[in-house]
Each structure stands twice: as structure tokens, then as C-alpha cells.
Amino acid sequence: MTDATPSLRPPRRGRPPKAQAQLSRTAIQQAALSVIDAEGIDAVSMRSVSRILGVDAKSLYHYVEDKGDLLDAVAEHVLEQLRPPAATDSIDADLRAWAHEFRRITLAHPQAATLVLTRQLSSTVGLAPVEGILEVLRRTGRGPEEAVHFLRTLLATLIGTLLREASAGPTFGTTDPAGIAERQATLEASGLPQIGLAAPYLARFDRDREFDFTVDLIIRLATTPDVTDQIAD
Amino acid sequence: MTDATPSLRPPRRGRPPKAQAQLSRTAIQQAALSVIDAEGIDAVSMRSVSRILGVDAKSLYHYVEDKGDLLDAVAEHVLEQLRPPAATDSIDADLRAWAHEFRRITLAHPQAATLVLTRQLSSTVGLAPVEGILEVLRRTGRGPEEAVHFLRTLLATLIGTLLREASAGPTFGTTDPAGIAERQATLEASGLPQIGLAAPYLARFDRDREFDFTVDLIIRLATTPDVTDQIAD
DNA sequence: ACCTGAACACCGTTCAAGT
DNA sequence: ACCTGAACACCGTTCAAGT
């Protein structure tokens, strides 16, 4: 109807409907993800998602309970992309592989990171990484209870690190000398002594290096045999 | 003015306006926080906040740029509650004190946790903890650059841990035997071997213990002198 | 200086009705 | 079985006008 189409189909504007043929939960997940990638998570609405599918907003309710369920579906969809790394004979390497795989799927859709990393998923899709990481942790010789503690610490660190990286946006990196200089100046202007001394390092942020540093640190912890003995008191 | 005032002031419904006398950025922060505490972050709207203040929604725009700015203001308000712990002669104890102070202000308004922990604040209020923690980290003998790395790891872990704790809600705790049993059963039904073995521990979650475990672990790391030498390769 | 009426372009969701 | 029209009670925000 935007042009010379004489049909009495529903009017469309902007991008054409992907497929008016078939609606489905998967199609909705993908449409929502495309909205998120293009315009961020705040742009997700029943109406914006349905527009992409060339369908009325209310039609979504046949495949999705409500907006919260739709967002859960997106988070699950992203988590499902996770491919469990094959085990090697190195515990350290295996944990590192899990961490990087987590990072990979998260940064594939950085604007969806909050969703993926903070939604309490009731579904079963979150269990695969838990099983996989527990398996590696058990190889350190620790029992199930201790392994769970380490799993939680490891996941918390991973989530905190990835949330920061994803929400920092592309602005906050090493690749922007002007921005670095500006941030450094602001920090130095604060007058706080430690911040003044550390300003050059606080002002820059090498994503890859920073991730590796934190992951190496936390993994060393998880694989150092006597750590918890010292803490147990 | 709340009682037998025959004036032709604007009509009020439900809870009385707190103070139609004076609107201010601080008053708005507090009103928003009270909405968050009572009904969660999704209940925050220009209209819901203004209703508490007995004022029209549009009036808020005299003190706040837009809704995003209002939420930033709330995050800052919570962060300002942070009272830097006094230094002792123990590095470990001082880092622990910072961690617990962070936890204290976060859990004082658990529904605002996402806001406080994930908002990229452009203001200066976030600098106090950075300065304080850097100061402690420098006492380990590390230089500013290394101290910044550890600061980032420590904050990421803290944020990940507190996000989990705050969003878990009061449901997911040790204090609910029925819930624990149910979760354990669900986990065991997954058929995944490691999850089956760890189910009793995955099903329960002692907030205090879990926080202490992670914080002790990460602090031990920050104060172990030779850790980064081993990683440096 | 501070507040609001009118107005706009949006939301999520229900339900009864259409094919 | 799947989709939508009508409808409701909400949103954030602008701007010109009131005191």
C-alpha cells in the first residue's frame, strides 16, 4: 500500500513485514532481538515487535503470555546460542573456555546483555552451563557443596564483568584518545589523591585485557587447592 | 493545610500530598524511592511520583531533565548514603568493610539495586568509593595500574553478587524449607548428573554466608602478593 | 519563578467478534 | 485456530498560558 499495491492487505510502513505467512514464538523472539539490536531494549514494545512481523500487536498474545514473557523468551533465545566447550585435560583452560563462550553470546547482542545476565529464568535453558561448569569444578577435587560456592562466585564475577563491558558501549575503550584524555582530566580535577594517581589507568579500558585479567584471577582462585582452608575459620 | 483547609487548592485522592509547600530535586528523589520501595521500579512514572508529591507530573520537569535523569537522581541519592569506613591496620578488614558498606546501602532499597549497581553515573558521587578502595589496595604495595585492575575485578564481583542477592527476592533463601525441597526436586528431575549431585546446595541460598564466601575469596586474591606474577605470562 | 491545561504520540492488555 | 476492532487506563513530553 506504500506504492502501487491495490490489494486490501493491512497497510505497512517503513520496513516490509518479514513474513505475514506464519507467526510463531521463534519469529517473535527474533523480531524482538532485531529491535533490541537496532534501537536498544527500551524500544521493545508489543507494537514495535509486531510491526516488524507485519501483524497487529495483540496477535503476539497467542504465542507469548505478556511483555515479560516476551523478554524472557529473548533471553532464552540468546542463552541457547551457547555451545558448551569440549573438555580438555586442563581445568584452567576449560573454565576459561566457558567464560569466553559466555562472553561471546553476551556480546553478540550487547544491548540485550541486561536481559540475558539478570533475568531470573525459570526455564531449563540456564542449566546447561551450570552442569558444565560444575563438572569442571569437580575435577579440582572439591565436593559438590564447595563446587557450588565457587560456581556462584565465578558466575557473579562473570556477570558483573560482562554487564560493565556491555553497558559501557563502544565509547569507553582504548581506541578513542580524545575521550581518554577528557576522562583523565575530569578525574584529575576531582582533587582526590588516589584517583589523581590512577587517572591514566582509570580513564582507559581495554575490554579484552580487562576480561582476561579478571577471568584469570578468578579461575586461579577456583583451582588453587588450599584457598578455602584458609578461609574456613 | 492537609486538614480543614477550605482553600481552593488542587483536589487530592488516596494518600495526602507530602508537602505541596515546596517541590525540589531532593523531594522528588525521595518520592521516587518510596514508589520503588513500595511497588518496584516498574511502578516509577512521572505521574506516580508526582502523585505522591501532590503535584502535576509536568511540574517535575522543573527539577529533572527527563525520566532518565530522575532515575539517575535516585541512584545518586542511594549512593550518597555510603559512609566510607575508617581505615584500620588490616588491609583485609578494610576491604571487607567497604564491601559490607556497599551491601548495606544496596539492600536498604533492594528494588532499586539494578539502578544503583548498573547505572553509568556521570556525576561525581561514584568517586568516593573508588578513591577509598584504591587507597586500601595501594597499601598492598601495588602500583596505581595494578590497583585499578584489582579495583575493577573487585567491583565487578561485588556488583554481580549484590545484583543476584537483590533480585533473588526474599523467596530464595534458607528460611523456606518447602521452597528448597521443591527446587531440589526440580533440579534432580533435570537428569543432569552434576546438578543432581549438587541439588541440595543449589536449591538453598544463605545470603550472608554466600556474600562472605565470595568477598573473602576475592579479597584474599587482592591481598596475595604474588598472584599477578603468575598470571602475567 | 513556578505550575498546569490542552494536546500528541505513544504504551500493555482484555474481550468479543470476525475469518 | 488464528487474527483484529473497539476500548480502556495508562505512558513521557512539549508548549503556550496562567498565577
Coordinates of C-alpha atoms (C1' of nucleotides) in Angstrom, one line a residue:
Chain A
M1 CA 0.0 0.0 0.0
T2 CA 3.1 2.2 0.2
D3 CA 3.2 2.2 -3.5
A4 CA 1.0 1.0 -6.3
T5 CA -0.3 -2.1 -4.5
P6 CA -4.1 -2.1 -5.0
S7 CA -4.7 -5.0 -2.6
L8 CA -6.6 -4.6 0.6
R9 CA -3.9 -6.0 2.8
P10 CA -3.1 -4.2 6.0
P11 CA -1.1 -1.1 5.4
R12 CA 2.6 -1.2 6.1
R13 CA 5.1 1.5 6.6
G14 CA 8.9 1.5 6.7
R15 CA 10.5 -1.9 6.5
P16 CA 8.2 -4.6 5.0
P17 CA 6.8 -7.3 7.1
K18 CA 9.2 -10.2 7.3
A19 CA 6.7 -12.9 6.8
Q20 CA 2.9 -12.4 7.1
A21 CA 2.7 -16.1 6.4
Q22 CA 3.4 -17.6 9.8
L23 CA 3.6 -16.2 13.3
S24 CA 5.5 -18.2 15.9
R25 CA 7.2 -17.8 19.2
T26 CA 10.6 -18.1 17.5
A27 CA 9.7 -15.5 14.9
I28 CA 8.7 -13.2 17.8
Q29 CA 12.0 -13.8 19.6
Q30 CA 13.9 -12.9 16.5
A31 CA 11.9 -9.9 15.7
A32 CA 12.3 -8.6 19.3
L33 CA 16.1 -9.2 19.1
S34 CA 16.3 -7.3 15.9
V35 CA 14.5 -4.3 17.6
I36 CA 17.0 -4.6 20.5
D37 CA 20.0 -4.7 18.3
A38 CA 18.8 -1.8 16.3
E39 CA 17.3 0.6 18.8
G40 CA 18.0 -0.9 22.3
I41 CA 15.9 -2.6 24.8
D42 CA 13.7 0.4 25.6
A43 CA 12.5 0.3 22.0
V44 CA 10.9 -3.1 22.6
S45 CA 7.1 -2.9 22.8
M46 CA 4.4 -5.2 21.7
R47 CA 3.7 -2.7 18.9
S48 CA 7.3 -2.3 17.7
V49 CA 7.8 -6.1 17.6
S50 CA 4.5 -6.8 15.9
R51 CA 5.3 -4.1 13.3
I52 CA 8.3 -5.9 12.1
L53 CA 6.2 -9.1 11.7
G54 CA 3.5 -7.2 9.8
V55 CA 0.9 -8.1 12.3
D56 CA -1.2 -6.5 14.9
A57 CA 0.3 -6.1 18.4
K58 CA -2.4 -8.2 20.0
S59 CA -1.6 -11.2 17.8
L60 CA 1.5 -11.7 19.8
Y61 CA -0.6 -12.8 22.8
H62 CA -1.2 -16.1 21.1
Y63 CA 2.4 -17.0 21.5
V64 CA 3.5 -15.0 24.5
E65 CA 1.9 -14.5 27.9
D66 CA 2.8 -10.9 28.2
K67 CA 5.6 -8.5 27.7
G68 CA 7.7 -10.0 30.5
D69 CA 7.3 -13.4 28.9
L70 CA 8.4 -12.0 25.6
L71 CA 11.6 -10.6 27.2
D72 CA 12.2 -13.9 28.9
A73 CA 11.9 -15.6 25.5
V74 CA 14.5 -13.3 24.1
A75 CA 16.9 -14.0 27.0
E76 CA 16.4 -17.7 26.5
H77 CA 17.0 -17.4 22.8
V78 CA 20.3 -15.8 23.4
L79 CA 21.3 -18.3 26.0
E80 CA 20.5 -21.1 23.7
Q81 CA 23.3 -20.0 21.4
L82 CA 25.8 -21.1 24.0
R83 CA 27.8 -24.0 22.8
P84 CA 29.4 -26.0 25.7
P85 CA 33.1 -26.1 25.1
A86 CA 34.6 -29.6 24.9
A87 CA 36.6 -30.7 27.9
T88 CA 40.4 -30.8 27.7
D89 CA 42.9 -32.1 30.2
S90 CA 43.4 -28.6 31.7
I91 CA 40.9 -27.4 34.3
D92 CA 42.1 -23.8 33.9
A93 CA 41.7 -23.9 30.1
D94 CA 38.2 -25.4 30.4
L95 CA 37.0 -22.8 32.8
R96 CA 38.4 -20.1 30.6
A97 CA 36.6 -21.6 27.6
W98 CA 33.3 -21.4 29.5
A99 CA 33.9 -17.8 30.4
H100 CA 34.8 -16.9 26.9
E101 CA 31.8 -18.7 25.5
F102 CA 29.6 -16.8 27.9
R103 CA 31.2 -13.6 26.8
R104 CA 30.7 -14.5 23.1
I105 CA 27.0 -15.0 23.3
T106 CA 26.5 -11.9 25.5
L107 CA 28.4 -9.5 23.3
A108 CA 26.8 -10.9 20.2
H109 CA 23.8 -8.8 21.3
P110 CA 25.2 -6.3 23.7
Q111 CA 22.0 -4.3 24.1
A112 CA 20.3 -7.5 25.3
A113 CA 23.0 -8.1 27.9
T114 CA 21.0 -6.9 30.9
L115 CA 18.2 -9.2 29.9
V116 CA 20.4 -12.2 29.4
L117 CA 22.5 -11.7 32.5
T118 CA 20.0 -10.5 35.1
R119 CA 16.7 -12.2 34.2
Q120 CA 15.8 -15.0 36.6
L121 CA 14.9 -17.6 34.1
S122 CA 12.5 -20.3 35.3
S123 CA 13.1 -22.4 32.2
T124 CA 15.6 -25.2 31.9
V125 CA 17.9 -23.4 29.4
G126 CA 20.1 -22.0 32.1
L127 CA 21.0 -25.4 33.5
A128 CA 23.4 -26.4 30.7
P129 CA 26.2 -24.0 31.7
V130 CA 25.7 -24.8 35.4
E131 CA 26.1 -28.5 34.7
G132 CA 29.1 -27.9 32.5
I133 CA 30.9 -25.6 34.9
L134 CA 30.2 -27.8 37.9
E135 CA 31.7 -30.7 36.0
V136 CA 34.9 -28.8 35.5
L137 CA 35.0 -27.6 39.1
R138 CA 34.5 -31.1 40.5
R139 CA 37.8 -32.1 38.7
T140 CA 39.6 -29.8 41.1
G141 CA 38.8 -32.5 43.7
R142 CA 36.3 -30.4 45.6
G143 CA 32.9 -31.8 46.7
P144 CA 29.5 -30.7 45.3
E145 CA 28.9 -28.1 48.1
E146 CA 32.2 -26.3 47.6
A147 CA 31.9 -26.6 43.9
V148 CA 28.5 -24.7 44.1
H149 CA 30.1 -21.9 46.1
F150 CA 32.8 -21.5 43.5
L151 CA 30.3 -21.7 40.7
R152 CA 28.3 -18.8 42.3
T153 CA 31.4 -16.7 42.8
L154 CA 32.5 -17.3 39.3
L155 CA 29.1 -16.5 37.8
A156 CA 28.8 -13.4 39.8
T157 CA 32.1 -12.1 38.7
L158 CA 31.4 -13.1 35.1
I159 CA 28.0 -11.3 35.2
G160 CA 29.4 -8.2 36.8
T161 CA 32.2 -8.0 34.3
L162 CA 30.1 -8.6 31.2
L163 CA 27.4 -6.2 32.4
R164 CA 30.0 -3.5 32.7
E165 CA 31.5 -4.3 29.3
A166 CA 28.2 -4.4 27.5
S167 CA 26.8 -1.3 29.0
A168 CA 30.0 0.7 28.7
G169 CA 29.2 0.9 25.0
P170 CA 31.8 1.3 22.3
T171 CA 32.6 4.8 23.6
F172 CA 34.6 3.6 26.6
G173 CA 37.6 2.0 25.0
T174 CA 41.3 2.4 24.3
T175 CA 40.5 3.4 20.7
D176 CA 39.4 6.9 21.5
P177 CA 42.4 9.1 22.5
A178 CA 40.3 12.2 22.8
G179 CA 37.8 10.6 25.1
I180 CA 40.6 9.1 27.3
A181 CA 42.3 12.5 27.7
E182 CA 39.0 14.1 28.6
R183 CA 38.1 11.5 31.2
Q184 CA 41.6 11.6 32.6
A185 CA 41.3 15.4 33.0
T186 CA 38.0 15.1 34.7
L187 CA 39.4 12.5 37.2
E188 CA 42.4 14.6 38.0
A189 CA 40.2 17.6 38.5
S190 CA 38.4 15.8 41.3
G191 CA 41.3 16.5 43.7
L192 CA 41.1 13.0 45.2
P193 CA 44.7 11.8 45.6
Q194 CA 44.5 8.1 44.6
I195 CA 42.2 8.9 41.7
G196 CA 44.7 11.5 40.6
L197 CA 47.5 9.0 40.6
A198 CA 45.4 6.3 38.9
A199 CA 43.7 8.6 36.5
P200 CA 45.6 7.4 33.4
Y201 CA 44.5 3.9 34.1
L202 CA 41.0 4.7 35.2
A203 CA 40.5 6.7 32.0
R204 CA 41.2 3.9 29.7
F205 CA 39.6 0.5 29.4
D206 CA 40.9 -2.4 27.2
R207 CA 38.0 -4.7 27.1
D208 CA 39.8 -7.9 26.1
R209 CA 42.7 -7.3 28.5
E210 CA 40.4 -6.5 31.4
F211 CA 38.2 -9.5 30.8
D212 CA 41.3 -11.8 30.7
F213 CA 42.7 -10.3 33.8
T214 CA 39.6 -10.8 35.9
V215 CA 38.9 -14.3 34.5
D216 CA 42.4 -15.5 35.0
L217 CA 42.4 -14.2 38.5
I218 CA 39.1 -15.8 39.5
I219 CA 40.0 -19.1 37.8
R220 CA 43.3 -19.2 39.6
L221 CA 41.3 -18.9 42.8
A222 CA 38.9 -21.7 41.9
T223 CA 41.8 -24.0 41.0
T224 CA 44.1 -23.3 44.0
P225 CA 43.6 -26.3 46.3
D226 CA 44.1 -24.7 49.7
V227 CA 42.3 -21.5 49.3
T228 CA 39.1 -22.4 51.2
D229 CA 41.0 -24.0 54.1
Q230 CA 42.5 -20.6 54.9
I231 CA 39.0 -19.0 54.7
A232 CA 37.1 -21.6 56.6
D233 CA 37.8 -20.1 60.0
Chain B
M1 CA -3.2 22.6 55.1
T2 CA -3.8 18.9 55.0
D3 CA -6.9 19.1 57.1
A4 CA -9.7 21.6 57.4
T5 CA -8.4 24.0 54.8
P6 CA -11.3 25.3 52.8
S7 CA -9.0 26.7 50.2
L8 CA -9.4 26.0 46.5
R9 CA -6.2 24.0 46.3
P10 CA -6.0 21.1 43.9
P11 CA -8.0 18.0 44.8
R12 CA -6.2 15.1 46.3
R13 CA -7.0 11.4 46.4
G14 CA -5.6 8.4 48.3
R15 CA -2.6 9.3 50.4
P16 CA -2.3 13.0 51.0
P17 CA 0.4 15.0 49.3
K18 CA 3.6 15.0 51.4
A19 CA 4.2 18.7 51.0
Q20 CA 2.5 20.9 48.5
A21 CA 4.6 23.7 50.0
Q22 CA 7.9 23.1 48.2
L23 CA 8.9 20.9 45.3
S24 CA 12.6 20.1 44.9
R25 CA 15.0 17.7 43.4
T26 CA 15.5 16.0 46.8
A27 CA 11.8 15.7 47.4
I28 CA 11.5 14.1 44.0
Q29 CA 14.3 11.7 44.7
Q30 CA 12.7 10.6 48.0
A31 CA 9.2 10.3 46.4
A32 CA 10.6 8.1 43.6
L33 CA 12.4 6.0 46.1
S34 CA 9.3 5.5 48.1
V35 CA 7.5 4.3 45.0
I36 CA 10.3 1.9 44.3
D37 CA 10.3 0.5 47.8
A38 CA 6.6 0.1 47.8
E39 CA 5.8 -1.1 44.2
G40 CA 9.1 -1.8 42.5
I41 CA 11.0 0.1 39.8
D42 CA 8.4 -0.5 37.1
A43 CA 5.9 1.5 39.0
V44 CA 8.0 4.6 38.7
S45 CA 6.5 7.1 36.3
M46 CA 6.4 10.8 36.2
R47 CA 2.8 10.5 37.2
S48 CA 3.2 8.1 40.1
V49 CA 6.0 10.2 41.6
S50 CA 4.2 13.4 41.1
R51 CA 1.0 12.0 42.7
I52 CA 2.9 11.4 46.0
L53 CA 4.0 15.0 46.0
G54 CA 0.5 16.2 45.3
V55 CA 1.6 17.9 42.1
D56 CA 1.1 17.6 38.4
A57 CA 3.5 15.3 36.6
K58 CA 4.8 18.0 34.3
S59 CA 5.9 20.1 37.3
L60 CA 8.8 17.6 37.8
Y61 CA 10.4 18.8 34.7
H62 CA 11.4 22.0 36.5
Y63 CA 13.8 19.9 38.6
V64 CA 14.6 16.9 36.5
E65 CA 15.6 16.7 32.8
D66 CA 13.5 13.7 32.0
K67 CA 12.7 10.3 33.4
G68 CA 16.2 9.0 32.9
D69 CA 17.6 11.9 34.9
L70 CA 15.1 11.2 37.6
L71 CA 16.3 7.6 37.9
D72 CA 19.9 8.8 37.9
A73 CA 19.0 11.1 40.8
V74 CA 17.6 8.2 42.7
A75 CA 20.7 6.1 42.1
E76 CA 22.9 9.0 43.3
H77 CA 20.7 9.5 46.3
V78 CA 21.2 5.9 47.4
L79 CA 25.0 6.0 46.7
E80 CA 25.3 9.1 48.8
Q81 CA 24.2 7.1 51.8
L82 CA 27.5 5.3 51.6
R83 CA 29.7 6.1 54.7
P84 CA 33.4 5.4 53.9
P85 CA 34.6 3.0 56.6
A86 CA 37.5 4.2 58.7
A87 CA 40.9 2.6 57.9
T88 CA 42.4 0.1 60.3
D89 CA 45.8 -1.5 60.2
S90 CA 44.3 -4.6 58.4
I91 CA 44.0 -4.4 54.6
D92 CA 41.7 -7.4 54.6
A93 CA 39.4 -5.9 57.2
D94 CA 39.3 -2.6 55.4
L95 CA 38.3 -4.1 52.1
R96 CA 35.7 -6.2 53.8
A97 CA 34.3 -3.1 55.4
W98 CA 34.0 -1.4 52.1
A99 CA 32.2 -4.5 50.6
H100 CA 29.8 -4.6 53.5
E101 CA 29.1 -0.9 53.3
F102 CA 28.2 -1.3 49.7
R103 CA 26.0 -4.2 50.5
R104 CA 24.3 -2.2 53.3
I105 CA 23.2 0.7 51.1
T106 CA 22.2 -1.6 48.2
L107 CA 20.0 -3.8 50.4
A108 CA 18.5 -0.8 52.1
H109 CA 16.5 -0.4 48.9
P110 CA 16.7 -3.8 47.2
Q111 CA 14.2 -2.8 44.5
A112 CA 16.5 0.0 43.5
A113 CA 19.5 -2.3 43.3
T114 CA 19.6 -2.5 39.5
L115 CA 19.5 1.2 39.3
V116 CA 22.3 1.8 41.8
L117 CA 24.5 -1.0 40.6
T118 CA 24.2 -0.7 36.8
R119 CA 23.6 3.0 36.0
Q120 CA 26.6 4.6 34.4
L121 CA 26.7 7.7 36.6
S122 CA 28.3 10.7 35.1
S123 CA 28.2 12.6 38.3
T124 CA 30.9 12.7 40.9
V125 CA 29.2 10.8 43.6
G126 CA 30.6 7.4 42.5
L127 CA 34.2 8.6 43.0
A128 CA 34.3 8.4 46.8
P129 CA 34.3 4.6 46.9
V130 CA 36.8 4.4 44.1
E131 CA 39.1 6.7 46.0
G132 CA 38.6 4.8 49.2
I133 CA 39.1 1.3 47.8
L134 CA 42.1 2.4 45.7
E135 CA 43.7 3.8 48.9
V136 CA 43.4 0.4 50.6
L137 CA 44.6 -1.5 47.6
R138 CA 47.7 0.7 47.3
R139 CA 48.6 -0.4 50.8
T140 CA 49.3 -3.9 49.4
G141 CA 52.3 -2.4 47.8
R142 CA 50.9 -2.5 44.2
G143 CA 51.2 0.5 41.9
P144 CA 48.3 2.5 40.6
E145 CA 47.8 0.5 37.4
E146 CA 47.6 -2.9 39.2
A147 CA 45.4 -1.3 41.8
V148 CA 42.9 -0.2 39.2
H149 CA 42.8 -3.8 37.8
F150 CA 42.0 -5.2 41.2
L151 CA 39.5 -2.4 41.8
R152 CA 37.7 -3.4 38.7
T153 CA 37.6 -7.1 39.4
L154 CA 36.5 -6.4 43.0
L155 CA 33.7 -4.1 41.9
A156 CA 32.5 -6.5 39.2
T157 CA 32.3 -9.3 41.7
L158 CA 30.6 -7.1 44.2
I159 CA 28.0 -5.9 41.7
G160 CA 27.3 -9.4 40.3
T161 CA 26.9 -10.7 43.8
L162 CA 24.6 -7.9 45.0
L163 CA 22.5 -8.0 41.9
R164 CA 21.9 -11.6 42.4
E165 CA 21.1 -11.2 46.0
A166 CA 18.8 -8.2 45.5
S167 CA 16.9 -9.7 42.6
A168 CA 16.6 -13.1 44.2
G169 CA 13.9 -11.6 46.4
P170 CA 13.1 -12.9 49.9
T171 CA 11.8 -16.1 48.3
F172 CA 15.1 -17.7 47.6
G173 CA 16.6 -18.2 51.0
T174 CA 17.3 -20.9 53.6
T175 CA 14.3 -19.9 55.6
D176 CA 11.8 -21.6 53.3
P177 CA 12.0 -25.4 53.6
A178 CA 9.1 -26.1 51.2
G179 CA 10.6 -24.0 48.5
I180 CA 14.0 -25.6 49.0
A181 CA 12.5 -29.1 48.6
E182 CA 10.7 -28.1 45.5
R183 CA 13.7 -26.5 43.8
Q184 CA 15.8 -29.5 44.8
A185 CA 13.2 -31.9 43.2
T186 CA 13.1 -29.8 40.0
L187 CA 16.9 -29.8 39.8
E188 CA 17.1 -33.6 40.3
A189 CA 14.4 -34.1 37.7
S190 CA 16.7 -32.5 35.1
G191 CA 18.7 -35.7 34.8
L192 CA 21.9 -33.8 34.6
P193 CA 24.5 -35.6 36.7
Q194 CA 26.4 -32.8 38.4
I195 CA 23.3 -30.9 39.0
G196 CA 21.7 -33.9 40.6
L197 CA 24.7 -34.3 43.0
A198 CA 24.8 -30.6 43.8
A199 CA 21.0 -30.2 44.0
P200 CA 20.8 -29.8 47.8
Y201 CA 23.3 -27.0 47.7
L202 CA 22.0 -25.3 44.5
A203 CA 18.5 -25.4 46.0
R204 CA 19.4 -23.4 49.1
F205 CA 21.0 -20.0 49.3
D206 CA 22.3 -18.4 52.5
R207 CA 22.6 -14.8 51.6
D208 CA 25.0 -13.8 54.4
R209 CA 27.2 -16.9 54.1
E210 CA 27.4 -16.6 50.3
F211 CA 28.3 -13.0 50.4
D212 CA 31.1 -13.6 52.9
F213 CA 32.4 -16.5 51.0
T214 CA 32.7 -14.6 47.8
V215 CA 34.1 -11.4 49.4
D216 CA 36.6 -13.3 51.5
L217 CA 37.8 -15.2 48.3
I218 CA 38.1 -12.1 46.2
I219 CA 39.8 -10.1 48.9
R220 CA 42.3 -12.9 49.6
L221 CA 43.1 -12.6 45.9
A222 CA 43.6 -8.9 46.0
T223 CA 46.0 -9.1 49.0
T224 CA 48.0 -12.1 47.9
P225 CA 51.3 -10.6 46.8
D226 CA 52.4 -12.9 44.1
V227 CA 49.1 -13.6 42.3
T228 CA 49.7 -11.4 39.3
D229 CA 53.2 -12.5 38.7
Q230 CA 51.9 -15.9 38.0
I231 CA 49.2 -14.5 35.7
A232 CA 51.4 -12.1 33.9
D233 CA 52.6 -14.5 31.3
Chain C
dA1 C1' 9.6 31.6 39.3
dC2 C1' 6.8 28.0 39.4
dC3 C1' 2.9 25.4 38.0
dT4 C1' -0.7 23.5 34.8
dG5 C1' -4.4 22.8 30.5
dA6 C1' -4.5 21.2 26.2
dA7 C1' -2.5 18.2 23.3
dC8 C1' 0.3 14.5 21.0
dA9 C1' 2.1 10.2 20.0
dC10 C1' 2.7 6.6 22.3
dC11 C1' 2.1 2.2 25.8
dG12 C1' 0.1 -3.1 27.6
dT13 C1' -3.9 -5.7 27.7
dT14 C1' -8.9 -7.6 27.6
dC15 C1' -12.7 -9.2 25.2
dA16 C1' -15.9 -10.0 21.9
dA17 C1' -16.2 -10.6 17.2
dG18 C1' -14.6 -11.8 12.7
dT19 C1' -12.3 -15.3 9.1
Chain D
dA1 C1' -7.1 -21.8 15.1
dC2 C1' -5.6 -17.5 14.4
dC3 C1' -6.2 -12.7 13.9
dT4 C1' -8.2 -7.9 14.8
dG5 C1' -11.7 -3.6 16.1
dA6 C1' -13.1 -1.3 19.7
dA7 C1' -11.9 0.1 24.0
dC8 C1' -9.5 1.2 28.5
dA9 C1' -6.4 3.0 31.5
dC10 C1' -2.2 4.2 31.3
dC11 C1' 2.6 6.4 29.5
dG12 C1' 6.6 10.7 28.6
dT13 C1' 6.9 15.2 26.9
dT14 C1' 6.2 20.0 24.6
dC15 C1' 4.4 24.4 24.7
dA16 C1' 1.8 28.1 25.5
dA17 C1' -0.7 30.1 29.0
dG18 C1' -1.8 31.2 33.7
dT19 C1' -0.5 32.9 38.8

